[in-house]
mmCIF file of C-alpha atoms and ligand atoms in Angstrom:
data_model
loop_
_atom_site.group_PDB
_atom_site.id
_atom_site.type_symbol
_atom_site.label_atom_id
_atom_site.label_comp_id
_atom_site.label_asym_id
_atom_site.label_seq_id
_atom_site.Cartn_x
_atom_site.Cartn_y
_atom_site.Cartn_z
ATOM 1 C CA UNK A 34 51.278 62.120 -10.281
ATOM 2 C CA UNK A 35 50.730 61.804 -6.459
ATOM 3 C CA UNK A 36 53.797 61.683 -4.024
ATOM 4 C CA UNK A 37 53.651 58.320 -2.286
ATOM 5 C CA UNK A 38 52.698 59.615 0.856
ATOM 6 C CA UNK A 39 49.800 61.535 -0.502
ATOM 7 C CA UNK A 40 49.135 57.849 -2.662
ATOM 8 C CA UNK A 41 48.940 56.303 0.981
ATOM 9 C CA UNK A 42 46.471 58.723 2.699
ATOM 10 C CA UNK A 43 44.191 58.794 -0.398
ATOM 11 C CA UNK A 44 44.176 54.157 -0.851
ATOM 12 C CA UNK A 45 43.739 54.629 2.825
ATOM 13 C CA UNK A 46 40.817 56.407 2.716
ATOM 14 C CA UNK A 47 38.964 54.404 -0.356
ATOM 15 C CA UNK A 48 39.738 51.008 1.659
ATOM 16 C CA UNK A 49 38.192 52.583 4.605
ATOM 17 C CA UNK A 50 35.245 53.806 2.526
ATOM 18 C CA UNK A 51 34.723 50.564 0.502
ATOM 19 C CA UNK A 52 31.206 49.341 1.776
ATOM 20 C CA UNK A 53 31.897 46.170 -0.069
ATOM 21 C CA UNK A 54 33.202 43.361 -1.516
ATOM 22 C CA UNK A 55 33.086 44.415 -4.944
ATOM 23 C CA UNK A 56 34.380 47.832 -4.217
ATOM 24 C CA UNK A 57 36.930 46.310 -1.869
ATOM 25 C CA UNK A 58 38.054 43.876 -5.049
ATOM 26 C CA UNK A 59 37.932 47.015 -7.553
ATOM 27 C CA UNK A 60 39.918 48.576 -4.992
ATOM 28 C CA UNK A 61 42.954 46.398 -5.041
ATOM 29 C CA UNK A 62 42.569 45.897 -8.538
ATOM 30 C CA UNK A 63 43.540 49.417 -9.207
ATOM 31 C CA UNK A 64 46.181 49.977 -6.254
ATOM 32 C CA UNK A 65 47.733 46.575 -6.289
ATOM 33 C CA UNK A 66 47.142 45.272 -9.656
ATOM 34 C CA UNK A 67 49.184 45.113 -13.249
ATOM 35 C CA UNK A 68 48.347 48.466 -13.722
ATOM 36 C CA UNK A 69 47.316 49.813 -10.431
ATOM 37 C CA UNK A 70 48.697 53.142 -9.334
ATOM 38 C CA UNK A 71 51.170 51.917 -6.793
ATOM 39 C CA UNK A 72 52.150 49.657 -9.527
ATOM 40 C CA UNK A 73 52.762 53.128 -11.961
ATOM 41 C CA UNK A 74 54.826 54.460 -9.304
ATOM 42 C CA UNK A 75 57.303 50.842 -8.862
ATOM 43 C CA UNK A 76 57.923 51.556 -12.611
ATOM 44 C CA UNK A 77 59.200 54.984 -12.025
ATOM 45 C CA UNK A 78 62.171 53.549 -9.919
ATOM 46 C CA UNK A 79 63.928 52.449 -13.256
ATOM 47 C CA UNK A 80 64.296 56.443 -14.131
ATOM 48 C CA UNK A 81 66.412 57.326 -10.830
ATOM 49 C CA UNK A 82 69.734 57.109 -9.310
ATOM 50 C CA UNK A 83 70.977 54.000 -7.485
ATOM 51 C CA UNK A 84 70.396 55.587 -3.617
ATOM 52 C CA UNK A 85 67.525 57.769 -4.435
ATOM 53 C CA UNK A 86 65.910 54.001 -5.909
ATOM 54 C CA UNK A 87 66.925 52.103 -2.696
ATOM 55 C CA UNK A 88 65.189 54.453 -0.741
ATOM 56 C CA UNK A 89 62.243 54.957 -2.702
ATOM 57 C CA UNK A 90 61.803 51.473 -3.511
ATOM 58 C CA UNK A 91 61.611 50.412 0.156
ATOM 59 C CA UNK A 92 59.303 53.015 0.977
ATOM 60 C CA UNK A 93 57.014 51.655 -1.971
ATOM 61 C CA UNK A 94 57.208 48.487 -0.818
ATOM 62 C CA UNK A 95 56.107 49.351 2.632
ATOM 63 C CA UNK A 96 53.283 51.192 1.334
ATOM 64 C CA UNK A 97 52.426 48.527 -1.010
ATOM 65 C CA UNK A 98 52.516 46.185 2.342
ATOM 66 C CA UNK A 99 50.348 48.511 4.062
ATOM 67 C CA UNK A 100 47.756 48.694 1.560
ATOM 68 C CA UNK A 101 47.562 45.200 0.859
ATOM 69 C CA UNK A 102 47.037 44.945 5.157
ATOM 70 C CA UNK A 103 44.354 47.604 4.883
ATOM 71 C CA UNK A 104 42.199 45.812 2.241
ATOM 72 C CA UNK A 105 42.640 42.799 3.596
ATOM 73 C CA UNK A 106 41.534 43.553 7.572
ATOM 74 C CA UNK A 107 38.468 45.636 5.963
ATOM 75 C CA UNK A 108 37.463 42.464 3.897
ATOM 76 C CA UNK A 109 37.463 40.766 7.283
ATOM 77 C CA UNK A 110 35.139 43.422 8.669
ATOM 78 C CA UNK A 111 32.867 43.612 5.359
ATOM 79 C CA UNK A 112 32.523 39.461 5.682
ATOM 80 C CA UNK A 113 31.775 39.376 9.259
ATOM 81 C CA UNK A 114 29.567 41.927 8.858
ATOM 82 C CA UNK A 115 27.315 40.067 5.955
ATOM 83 C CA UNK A 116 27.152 37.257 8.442
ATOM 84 C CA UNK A 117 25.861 39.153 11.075
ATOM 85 C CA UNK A 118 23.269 40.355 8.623
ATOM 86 C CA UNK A 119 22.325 37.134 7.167
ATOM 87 C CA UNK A 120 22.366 35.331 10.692
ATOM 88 C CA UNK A 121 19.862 38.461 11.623
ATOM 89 C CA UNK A 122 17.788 37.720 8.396
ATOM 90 C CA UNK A 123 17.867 34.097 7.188
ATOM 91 C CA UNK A 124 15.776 32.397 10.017
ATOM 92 C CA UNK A 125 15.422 28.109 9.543
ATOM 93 C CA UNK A 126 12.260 27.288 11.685
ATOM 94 C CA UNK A 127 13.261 23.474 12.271
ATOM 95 C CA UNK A 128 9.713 23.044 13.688
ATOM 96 C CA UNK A 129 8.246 22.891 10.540
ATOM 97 C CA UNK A 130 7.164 19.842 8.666
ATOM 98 C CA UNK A 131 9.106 19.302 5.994
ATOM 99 C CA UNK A 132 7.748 19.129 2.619
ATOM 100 C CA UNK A 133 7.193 15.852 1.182
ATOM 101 C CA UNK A 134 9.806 15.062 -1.714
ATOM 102 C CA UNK A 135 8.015 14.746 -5.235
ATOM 103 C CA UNK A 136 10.574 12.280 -5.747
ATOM 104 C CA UNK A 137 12.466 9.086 -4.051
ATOM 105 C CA UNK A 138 10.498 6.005 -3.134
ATOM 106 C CA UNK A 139 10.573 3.446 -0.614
ATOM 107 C CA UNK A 140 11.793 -0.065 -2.151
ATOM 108 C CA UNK A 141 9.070 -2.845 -1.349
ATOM 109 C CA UNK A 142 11.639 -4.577 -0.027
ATOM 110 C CA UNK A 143 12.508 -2.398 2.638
ATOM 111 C CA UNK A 144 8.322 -1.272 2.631
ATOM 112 C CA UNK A 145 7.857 -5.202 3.514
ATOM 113 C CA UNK A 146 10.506 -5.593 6.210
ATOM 114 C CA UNK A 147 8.866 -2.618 8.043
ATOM 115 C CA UNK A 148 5.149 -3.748 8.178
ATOM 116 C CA UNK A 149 6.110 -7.031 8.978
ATOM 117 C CA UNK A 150 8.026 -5.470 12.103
ATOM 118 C CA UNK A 151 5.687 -3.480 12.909
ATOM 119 C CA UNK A 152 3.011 -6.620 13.309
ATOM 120 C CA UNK A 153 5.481 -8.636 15.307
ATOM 121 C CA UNK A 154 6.800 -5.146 17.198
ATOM 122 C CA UNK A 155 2.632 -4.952 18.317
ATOM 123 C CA UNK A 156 3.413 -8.470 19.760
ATOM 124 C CA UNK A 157 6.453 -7.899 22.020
ATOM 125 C CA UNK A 158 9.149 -8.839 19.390
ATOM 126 C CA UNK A 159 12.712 -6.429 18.827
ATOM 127 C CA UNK A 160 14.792 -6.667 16.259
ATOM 128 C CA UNK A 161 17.886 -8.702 16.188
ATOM 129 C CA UNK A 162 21.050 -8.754 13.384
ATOM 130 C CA UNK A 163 23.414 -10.822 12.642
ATOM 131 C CA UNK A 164 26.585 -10.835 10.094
ATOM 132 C CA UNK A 165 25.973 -11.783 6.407
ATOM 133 C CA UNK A 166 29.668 -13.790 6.227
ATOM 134 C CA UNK A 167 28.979 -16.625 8.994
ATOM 135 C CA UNK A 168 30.544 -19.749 9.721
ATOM 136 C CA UNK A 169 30.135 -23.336 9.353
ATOM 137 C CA UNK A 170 29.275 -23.306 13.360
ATOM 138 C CA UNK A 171 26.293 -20.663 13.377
ATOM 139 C CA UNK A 172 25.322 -21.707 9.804
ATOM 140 C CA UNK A 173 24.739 -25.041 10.044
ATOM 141 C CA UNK A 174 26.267 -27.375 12.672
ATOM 142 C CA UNK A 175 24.563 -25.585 15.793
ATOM 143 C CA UNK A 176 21.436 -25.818 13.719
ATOM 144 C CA UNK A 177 21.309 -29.398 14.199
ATOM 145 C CA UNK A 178 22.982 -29.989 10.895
ATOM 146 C CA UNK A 179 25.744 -31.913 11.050
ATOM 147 C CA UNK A 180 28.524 -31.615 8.190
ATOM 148 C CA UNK A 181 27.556 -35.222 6.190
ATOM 149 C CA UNK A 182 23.268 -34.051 6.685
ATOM 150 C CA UNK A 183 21.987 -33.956 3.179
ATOM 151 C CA UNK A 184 20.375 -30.448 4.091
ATOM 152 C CA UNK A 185 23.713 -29.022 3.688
ATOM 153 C CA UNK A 186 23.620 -29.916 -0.386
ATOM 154 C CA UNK A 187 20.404 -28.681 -0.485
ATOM 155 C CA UNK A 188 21.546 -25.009 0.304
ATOM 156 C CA UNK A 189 23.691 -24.185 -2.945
ATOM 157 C CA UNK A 190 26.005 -21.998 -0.682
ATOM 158 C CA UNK A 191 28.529 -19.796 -1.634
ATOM 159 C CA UNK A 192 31.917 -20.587 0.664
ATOM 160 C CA UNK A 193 34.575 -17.968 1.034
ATOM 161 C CA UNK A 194 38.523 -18.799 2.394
ATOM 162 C CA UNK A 195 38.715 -18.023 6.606
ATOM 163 C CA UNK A 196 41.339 -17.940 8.808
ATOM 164 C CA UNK A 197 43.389 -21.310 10.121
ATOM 165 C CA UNK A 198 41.565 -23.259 6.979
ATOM 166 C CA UNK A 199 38.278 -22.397 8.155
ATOM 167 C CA UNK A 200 36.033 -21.691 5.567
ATOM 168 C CA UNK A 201 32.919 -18.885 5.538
ATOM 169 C CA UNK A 202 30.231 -18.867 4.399
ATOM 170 C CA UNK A 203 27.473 -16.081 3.362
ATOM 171 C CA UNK A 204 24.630 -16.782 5.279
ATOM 172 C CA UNK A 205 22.334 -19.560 3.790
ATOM 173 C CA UNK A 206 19.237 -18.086 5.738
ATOM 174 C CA UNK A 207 18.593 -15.918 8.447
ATOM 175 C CA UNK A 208 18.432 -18.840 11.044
ATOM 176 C CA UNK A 209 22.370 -18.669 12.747
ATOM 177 C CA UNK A 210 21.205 -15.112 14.145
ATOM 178 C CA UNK A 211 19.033 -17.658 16.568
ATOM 179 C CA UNK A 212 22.043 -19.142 17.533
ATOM 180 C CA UNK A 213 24.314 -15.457 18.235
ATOM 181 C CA UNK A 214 21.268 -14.011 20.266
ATOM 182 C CA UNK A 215 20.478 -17.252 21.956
ATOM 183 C CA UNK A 216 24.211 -17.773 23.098
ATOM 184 C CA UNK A 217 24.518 -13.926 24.247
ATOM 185 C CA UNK A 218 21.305 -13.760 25.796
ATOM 186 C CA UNK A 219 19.900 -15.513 28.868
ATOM 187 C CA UNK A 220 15.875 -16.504 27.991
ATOM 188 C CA UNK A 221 12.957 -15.132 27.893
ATOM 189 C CA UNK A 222 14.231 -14.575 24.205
ATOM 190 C CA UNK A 223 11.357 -12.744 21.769
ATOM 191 C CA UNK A 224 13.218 -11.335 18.282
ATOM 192 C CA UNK A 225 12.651 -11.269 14.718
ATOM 193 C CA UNK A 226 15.449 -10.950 12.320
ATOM 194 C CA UNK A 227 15.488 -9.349 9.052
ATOM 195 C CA UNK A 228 18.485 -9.551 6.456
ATOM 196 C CA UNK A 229 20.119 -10.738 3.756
ATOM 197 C CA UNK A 230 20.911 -14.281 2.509
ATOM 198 C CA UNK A 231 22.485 -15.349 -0.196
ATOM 199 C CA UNK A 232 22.162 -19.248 -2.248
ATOM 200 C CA UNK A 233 23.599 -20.154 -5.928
ATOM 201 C CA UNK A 234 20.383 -19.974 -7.379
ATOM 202 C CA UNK A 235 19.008 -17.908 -10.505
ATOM 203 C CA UNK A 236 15.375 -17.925 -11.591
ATOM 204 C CA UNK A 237 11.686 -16.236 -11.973
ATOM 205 C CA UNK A 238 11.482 -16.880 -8.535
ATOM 206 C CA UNK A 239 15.129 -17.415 -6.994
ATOM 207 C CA UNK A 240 18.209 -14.781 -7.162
ATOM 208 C CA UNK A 241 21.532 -15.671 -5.445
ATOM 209 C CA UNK A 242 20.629 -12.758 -2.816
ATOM 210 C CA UNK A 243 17.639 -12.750 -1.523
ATOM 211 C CA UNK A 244 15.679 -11.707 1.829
ATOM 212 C CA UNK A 245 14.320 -13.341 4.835
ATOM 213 C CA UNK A 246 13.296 -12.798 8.164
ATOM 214 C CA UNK A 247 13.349 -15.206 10.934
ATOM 215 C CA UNK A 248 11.327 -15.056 14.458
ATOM 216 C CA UNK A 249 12.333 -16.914 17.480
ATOM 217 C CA UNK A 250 10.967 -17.106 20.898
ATOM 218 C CA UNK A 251 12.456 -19.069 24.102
ATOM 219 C CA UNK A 252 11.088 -18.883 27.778
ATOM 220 C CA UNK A 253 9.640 -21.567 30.171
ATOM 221 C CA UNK A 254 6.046 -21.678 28.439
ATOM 222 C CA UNK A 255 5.644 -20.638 24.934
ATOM 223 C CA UNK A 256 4.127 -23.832 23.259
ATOM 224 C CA UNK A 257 3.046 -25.134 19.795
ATOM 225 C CA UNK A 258 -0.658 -23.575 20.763
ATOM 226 C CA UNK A 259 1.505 -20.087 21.047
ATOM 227 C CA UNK A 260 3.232 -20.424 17.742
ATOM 228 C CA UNK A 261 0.284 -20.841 15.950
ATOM 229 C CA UNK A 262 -1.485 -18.248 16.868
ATOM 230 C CA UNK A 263 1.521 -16.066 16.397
ATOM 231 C CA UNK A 264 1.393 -16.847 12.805
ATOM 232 C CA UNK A 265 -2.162 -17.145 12.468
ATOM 233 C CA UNK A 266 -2.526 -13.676 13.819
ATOM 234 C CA UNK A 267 0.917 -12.331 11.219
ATOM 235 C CA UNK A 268 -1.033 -13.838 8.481
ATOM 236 C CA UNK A 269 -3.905 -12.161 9.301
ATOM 237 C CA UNK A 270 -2.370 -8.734 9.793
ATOM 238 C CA UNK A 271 -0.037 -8.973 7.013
ATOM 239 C CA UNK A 272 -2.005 -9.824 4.195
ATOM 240 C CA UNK A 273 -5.232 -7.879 5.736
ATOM 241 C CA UNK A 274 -8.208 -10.290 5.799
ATOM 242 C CA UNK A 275 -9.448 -10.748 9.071
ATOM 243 C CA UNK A 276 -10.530 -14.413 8.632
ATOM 244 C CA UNK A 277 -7.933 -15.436 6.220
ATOM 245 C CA UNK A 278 -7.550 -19.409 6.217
ATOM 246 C CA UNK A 279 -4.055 -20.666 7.829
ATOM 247 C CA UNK A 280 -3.122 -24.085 7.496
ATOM 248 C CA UNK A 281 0.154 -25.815 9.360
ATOM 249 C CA UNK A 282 1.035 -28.787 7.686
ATOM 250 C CA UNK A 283 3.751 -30.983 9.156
ATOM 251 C CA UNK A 284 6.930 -30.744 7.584
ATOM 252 C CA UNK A 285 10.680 -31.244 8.618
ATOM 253 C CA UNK A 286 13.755 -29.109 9.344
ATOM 254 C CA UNK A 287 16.707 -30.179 11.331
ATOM 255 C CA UNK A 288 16.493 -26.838 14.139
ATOM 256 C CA UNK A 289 12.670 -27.696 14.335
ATOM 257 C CA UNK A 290 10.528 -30.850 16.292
ATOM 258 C CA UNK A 291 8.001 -30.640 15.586
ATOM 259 C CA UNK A 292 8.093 -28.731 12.078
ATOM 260 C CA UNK A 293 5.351 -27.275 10.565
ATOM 261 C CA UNK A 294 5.138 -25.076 6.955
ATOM 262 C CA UNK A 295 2.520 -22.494 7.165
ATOM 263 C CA UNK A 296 -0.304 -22.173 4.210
ATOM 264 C CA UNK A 297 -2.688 -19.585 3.359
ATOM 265 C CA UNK A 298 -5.795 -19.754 1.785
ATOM 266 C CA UNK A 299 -6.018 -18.274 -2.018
ATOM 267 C CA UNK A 300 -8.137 -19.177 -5.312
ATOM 268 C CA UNK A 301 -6.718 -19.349 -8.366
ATOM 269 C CA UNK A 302 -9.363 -18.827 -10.401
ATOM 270 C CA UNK A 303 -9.128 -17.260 -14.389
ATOM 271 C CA UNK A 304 -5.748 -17.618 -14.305
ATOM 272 C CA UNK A 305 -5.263 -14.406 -11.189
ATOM 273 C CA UNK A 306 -4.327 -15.460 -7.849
ATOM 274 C CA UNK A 307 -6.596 -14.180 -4.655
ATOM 275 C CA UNK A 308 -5.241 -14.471 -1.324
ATOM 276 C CA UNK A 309 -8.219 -15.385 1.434
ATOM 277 C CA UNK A 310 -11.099 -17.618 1.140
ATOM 278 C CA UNK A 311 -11.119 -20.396 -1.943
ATOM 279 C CA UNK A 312 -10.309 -23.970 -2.511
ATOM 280 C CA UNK A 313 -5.943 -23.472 -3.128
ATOM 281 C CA UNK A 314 -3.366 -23.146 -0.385
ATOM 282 C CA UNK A 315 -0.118 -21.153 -0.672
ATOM 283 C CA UNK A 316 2.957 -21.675 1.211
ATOM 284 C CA UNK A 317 4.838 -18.711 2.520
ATOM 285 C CA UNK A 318 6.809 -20.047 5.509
ATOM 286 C CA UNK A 319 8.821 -22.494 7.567
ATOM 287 C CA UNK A 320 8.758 -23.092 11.567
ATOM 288 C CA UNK A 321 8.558 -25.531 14.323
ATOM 289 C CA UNK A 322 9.425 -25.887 18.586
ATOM 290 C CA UNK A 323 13.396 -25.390 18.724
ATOM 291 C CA UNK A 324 14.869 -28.637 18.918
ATOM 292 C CA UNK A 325 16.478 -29.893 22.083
ATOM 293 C CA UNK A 326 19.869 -30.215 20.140
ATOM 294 C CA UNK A 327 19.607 -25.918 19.392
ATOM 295 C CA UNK A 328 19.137 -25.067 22.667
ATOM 296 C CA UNK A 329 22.318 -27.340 24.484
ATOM 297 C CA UNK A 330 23.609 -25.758 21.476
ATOM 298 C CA UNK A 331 23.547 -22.670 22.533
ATOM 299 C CA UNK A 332 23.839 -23.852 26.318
ATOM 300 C CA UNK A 333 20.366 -23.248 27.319
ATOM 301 C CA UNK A 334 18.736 -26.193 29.392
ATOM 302 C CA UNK A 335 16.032 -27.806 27.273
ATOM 303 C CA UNK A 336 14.439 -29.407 30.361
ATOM 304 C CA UNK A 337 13.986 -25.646 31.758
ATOM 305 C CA UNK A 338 13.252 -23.487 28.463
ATOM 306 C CA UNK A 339 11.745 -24.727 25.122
ATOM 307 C CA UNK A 340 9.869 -22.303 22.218
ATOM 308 C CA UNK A 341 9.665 -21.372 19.049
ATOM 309 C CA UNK A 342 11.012 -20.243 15.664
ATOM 310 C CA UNK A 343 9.981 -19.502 12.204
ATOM 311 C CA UNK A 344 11.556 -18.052 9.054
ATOM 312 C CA UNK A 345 9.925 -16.628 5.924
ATOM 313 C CA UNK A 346 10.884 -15.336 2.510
ATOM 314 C CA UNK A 347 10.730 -11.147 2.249
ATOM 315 C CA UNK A 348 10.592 -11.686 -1.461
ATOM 316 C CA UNK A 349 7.945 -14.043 -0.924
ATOM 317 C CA UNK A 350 5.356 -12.306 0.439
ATOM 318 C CA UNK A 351 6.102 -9.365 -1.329
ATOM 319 C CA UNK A 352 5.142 -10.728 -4.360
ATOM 320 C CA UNK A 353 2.184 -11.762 -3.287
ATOM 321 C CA UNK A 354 0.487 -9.183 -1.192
ATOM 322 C CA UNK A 355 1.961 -6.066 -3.993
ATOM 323 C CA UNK A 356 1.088 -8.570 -7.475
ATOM 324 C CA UNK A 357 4.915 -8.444 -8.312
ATOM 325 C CA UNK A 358 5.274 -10.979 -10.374
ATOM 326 C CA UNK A 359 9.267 -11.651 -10.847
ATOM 327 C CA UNK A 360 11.523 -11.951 -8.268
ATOM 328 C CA UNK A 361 14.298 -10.737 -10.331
ATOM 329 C CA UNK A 362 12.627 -7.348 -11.195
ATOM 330 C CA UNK A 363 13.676 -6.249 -7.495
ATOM 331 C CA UNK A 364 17.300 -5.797 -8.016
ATOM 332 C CA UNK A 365 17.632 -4.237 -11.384
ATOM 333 C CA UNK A 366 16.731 -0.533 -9.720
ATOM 334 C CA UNK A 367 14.471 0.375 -13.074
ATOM 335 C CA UNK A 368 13.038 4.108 -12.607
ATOM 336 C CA UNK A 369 9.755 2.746 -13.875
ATOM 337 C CA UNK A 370 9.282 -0.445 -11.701
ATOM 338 C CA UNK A 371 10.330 1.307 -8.779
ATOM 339 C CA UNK A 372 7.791 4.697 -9.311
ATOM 340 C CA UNK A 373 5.013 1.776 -9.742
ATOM 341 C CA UNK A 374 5.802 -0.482 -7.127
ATOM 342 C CA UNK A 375 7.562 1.949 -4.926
ATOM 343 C CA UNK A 376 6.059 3.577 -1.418
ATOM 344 C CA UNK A 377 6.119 6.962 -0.748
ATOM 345 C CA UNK A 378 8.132 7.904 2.495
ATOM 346 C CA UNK A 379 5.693 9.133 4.391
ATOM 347 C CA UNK A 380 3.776 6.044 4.008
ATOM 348 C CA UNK A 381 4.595 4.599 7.478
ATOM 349 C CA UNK A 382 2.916 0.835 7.655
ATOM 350 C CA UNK A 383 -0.131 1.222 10.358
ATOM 351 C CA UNK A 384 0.476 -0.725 13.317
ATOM 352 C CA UNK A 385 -2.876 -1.808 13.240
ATOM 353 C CA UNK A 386 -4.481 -3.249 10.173
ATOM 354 C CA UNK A 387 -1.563 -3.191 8.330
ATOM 355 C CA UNK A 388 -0.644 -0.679 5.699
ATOM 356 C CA UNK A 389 -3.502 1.879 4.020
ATOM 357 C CA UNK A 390 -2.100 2.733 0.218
HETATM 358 N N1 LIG B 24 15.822 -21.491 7.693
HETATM 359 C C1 LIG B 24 14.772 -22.088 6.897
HETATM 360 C C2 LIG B 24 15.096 -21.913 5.414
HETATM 361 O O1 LIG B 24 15.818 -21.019 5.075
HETATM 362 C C3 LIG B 24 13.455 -21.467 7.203
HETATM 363 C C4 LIG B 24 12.969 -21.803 8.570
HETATM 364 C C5 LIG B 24 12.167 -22.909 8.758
HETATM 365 C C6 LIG B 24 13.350 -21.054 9.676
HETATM 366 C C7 LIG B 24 11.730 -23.244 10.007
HETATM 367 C C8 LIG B 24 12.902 -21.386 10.937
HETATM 368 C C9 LIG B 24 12.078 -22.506 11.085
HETATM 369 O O2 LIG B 24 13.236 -20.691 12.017
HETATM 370 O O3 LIG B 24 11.632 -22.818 12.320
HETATM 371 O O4 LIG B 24 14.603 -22.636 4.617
#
């Protein structure tokens, strides 16, 4: 058996010599290790005389410290060094394109919302958001809807507990985000709003959360002529037939005078429905000049500033322009519905003409 000093120079050597991580591990394994050779000579201390083992056994221990030192600073340098290789080898050329995913889909929910921003983006409008938990204040009363108007039945909202009493609500429709960004921002106002609403409803064609998107526009001029053929023109792009029909048919809501609902043309002949020319209208949304009451509302003058708003169900024309026929099917994330009605990601909506499949 070796003396320890010769042990020392000969470990020495090997961890020097170890060119890597393996041989490094082997290495310790058979110095350091149950059965390892400095381990052998520990179990020779039993077999001496009390002094000769104290000395001995320190001088073990030292070279069982220096080992273990020598190893570990050489893994150090072995690691370091495989870095430096693969930082020298594995290049990542972020200029590339990257390669589209054969899997992953954009929801048609979220496929809607963007074409429809892109139409009203072409027209001047940004995007505006507001909170899904609102108050009774942005919800309804600076709407023009007072707490005993019959509209407020008509809503099936969910109300949560608030502070001092004060009950919340979740959003009935995307309409209080008019009042926020009209009593933030000084006019010329020109937004839409997409988001989430919620109403205690539950059918083919109803689920308690839902989508819409509002518009509104204030400045000095903007008049009914303007809001129509802001829609007109939406229409139009949206459902891509240059000469569909639109029809505004006077209607009421309490933020609107005058209030219109807006109709396209369709046929619903053998049973299919056809959006464009034919002899049926279909409605898909509200809108109206911002009452008076909205804007001192919101503290903007109505003598100086007047415009418009709309609002309009995502769902809604989702269904129609994709041929989804249940509302409900949105929401239950089913592989199959989703790989069928689904958009690939790279399928950016055009900002002309609408969206090429
Ligand atoms: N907030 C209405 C609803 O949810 C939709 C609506 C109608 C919004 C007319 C408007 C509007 O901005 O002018 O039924």
């Amino acid at each position: 058996m070796e003396t320890p000093e010769q042990l020392r120079d000969i470990l020495l050597k090997e961890a020097a010599d170890a060119d890597t991580l393996d041989a490094l591990e082997a290495l310790r394994v058979s110095a350091l290790g149950k059965k390892g050779r400095i381990t052998d000579l520990m179990k020779g201390l039993g077999q001496m005389d009390p002094d000769a083992r104290k000395a001995a056994g320190q001088a073990l221990n030292a070279l069982k410290d220096e080992v273990a030192a020598a190893i570990d600073a050489k893994k150090t340098t072995l690691a370091d060094a495989d870095l430096d290789r693969r930082l020298m080898t594995e290049k990542i050329d972020v200029t590339l394109p990257s390669s589209p995913q054969a899997d992953g889909y954009v929801h048609p929910i979220s496929q809607t919302i963007d074409e429809i921003i892109a139409i009203f983006g072409e027209m001047g409008f940004t995007v505006a958001e507001g909170p899904d938990i609102e108050d009774d204040w942005h919800n309804f009363t600076a709407l023009n809807i007072p707490p005993d108007h019959p509209a407020r039945q008509e809503h099936d909202t969910f109300y949560l507990p608030g502070e001092h009493g004060e009950r919340k609500v979740l959003r009935t429709h995307t309409s209080p985000t008019q009042i926020r960004t009209m009593t933030a921002h000084k006019p010329p106002i020109r937004i839409v709003v997409p988001g989430r609403t919620y109403r205690s409803d539950y059918d083919a064609t109803h689920s308690p959360m839902f989508h819409q998107i509002e518009g509104l526009v204030i400045d000095k001029t903007s008049h009914m002529g303007h809001l129509k053929g802001c829609l007109i023109e939406f229409c139009r792009a949206f459902f891509e037939v240059d000469d569909l029909p639109v029809r505004f048919r006077p209607s009421y809501f309490p933020f609107t005078e005058p209030s219109a609902e807006v109709d396209i043309g369709c046929t619903r002949e053998g049973g299919g429905l056809r959006i464009g020319h034919g002899d049926d209208w279909l409605e898909i949304l509200g809108s109206g000049m911002v009452n008076p009451n909205v804007l001192r509302n919101c503290g903007i003058d109505p003598e100086e500033y007047q415009g418009f708003a709309f609002g309009m169900g995502i769902e809604r024309v989702a269904m129609l322009k994709y041929g989804i026929p249940d509302l409900r099917t949105f929401y239950e994330s089913d592989l199959r519905w989703l790989r069928h009605y689904g958009f690939r990601s790279l399928e950016v909506p055009g900002m002309v003409g609408g969206l090429v499949r």
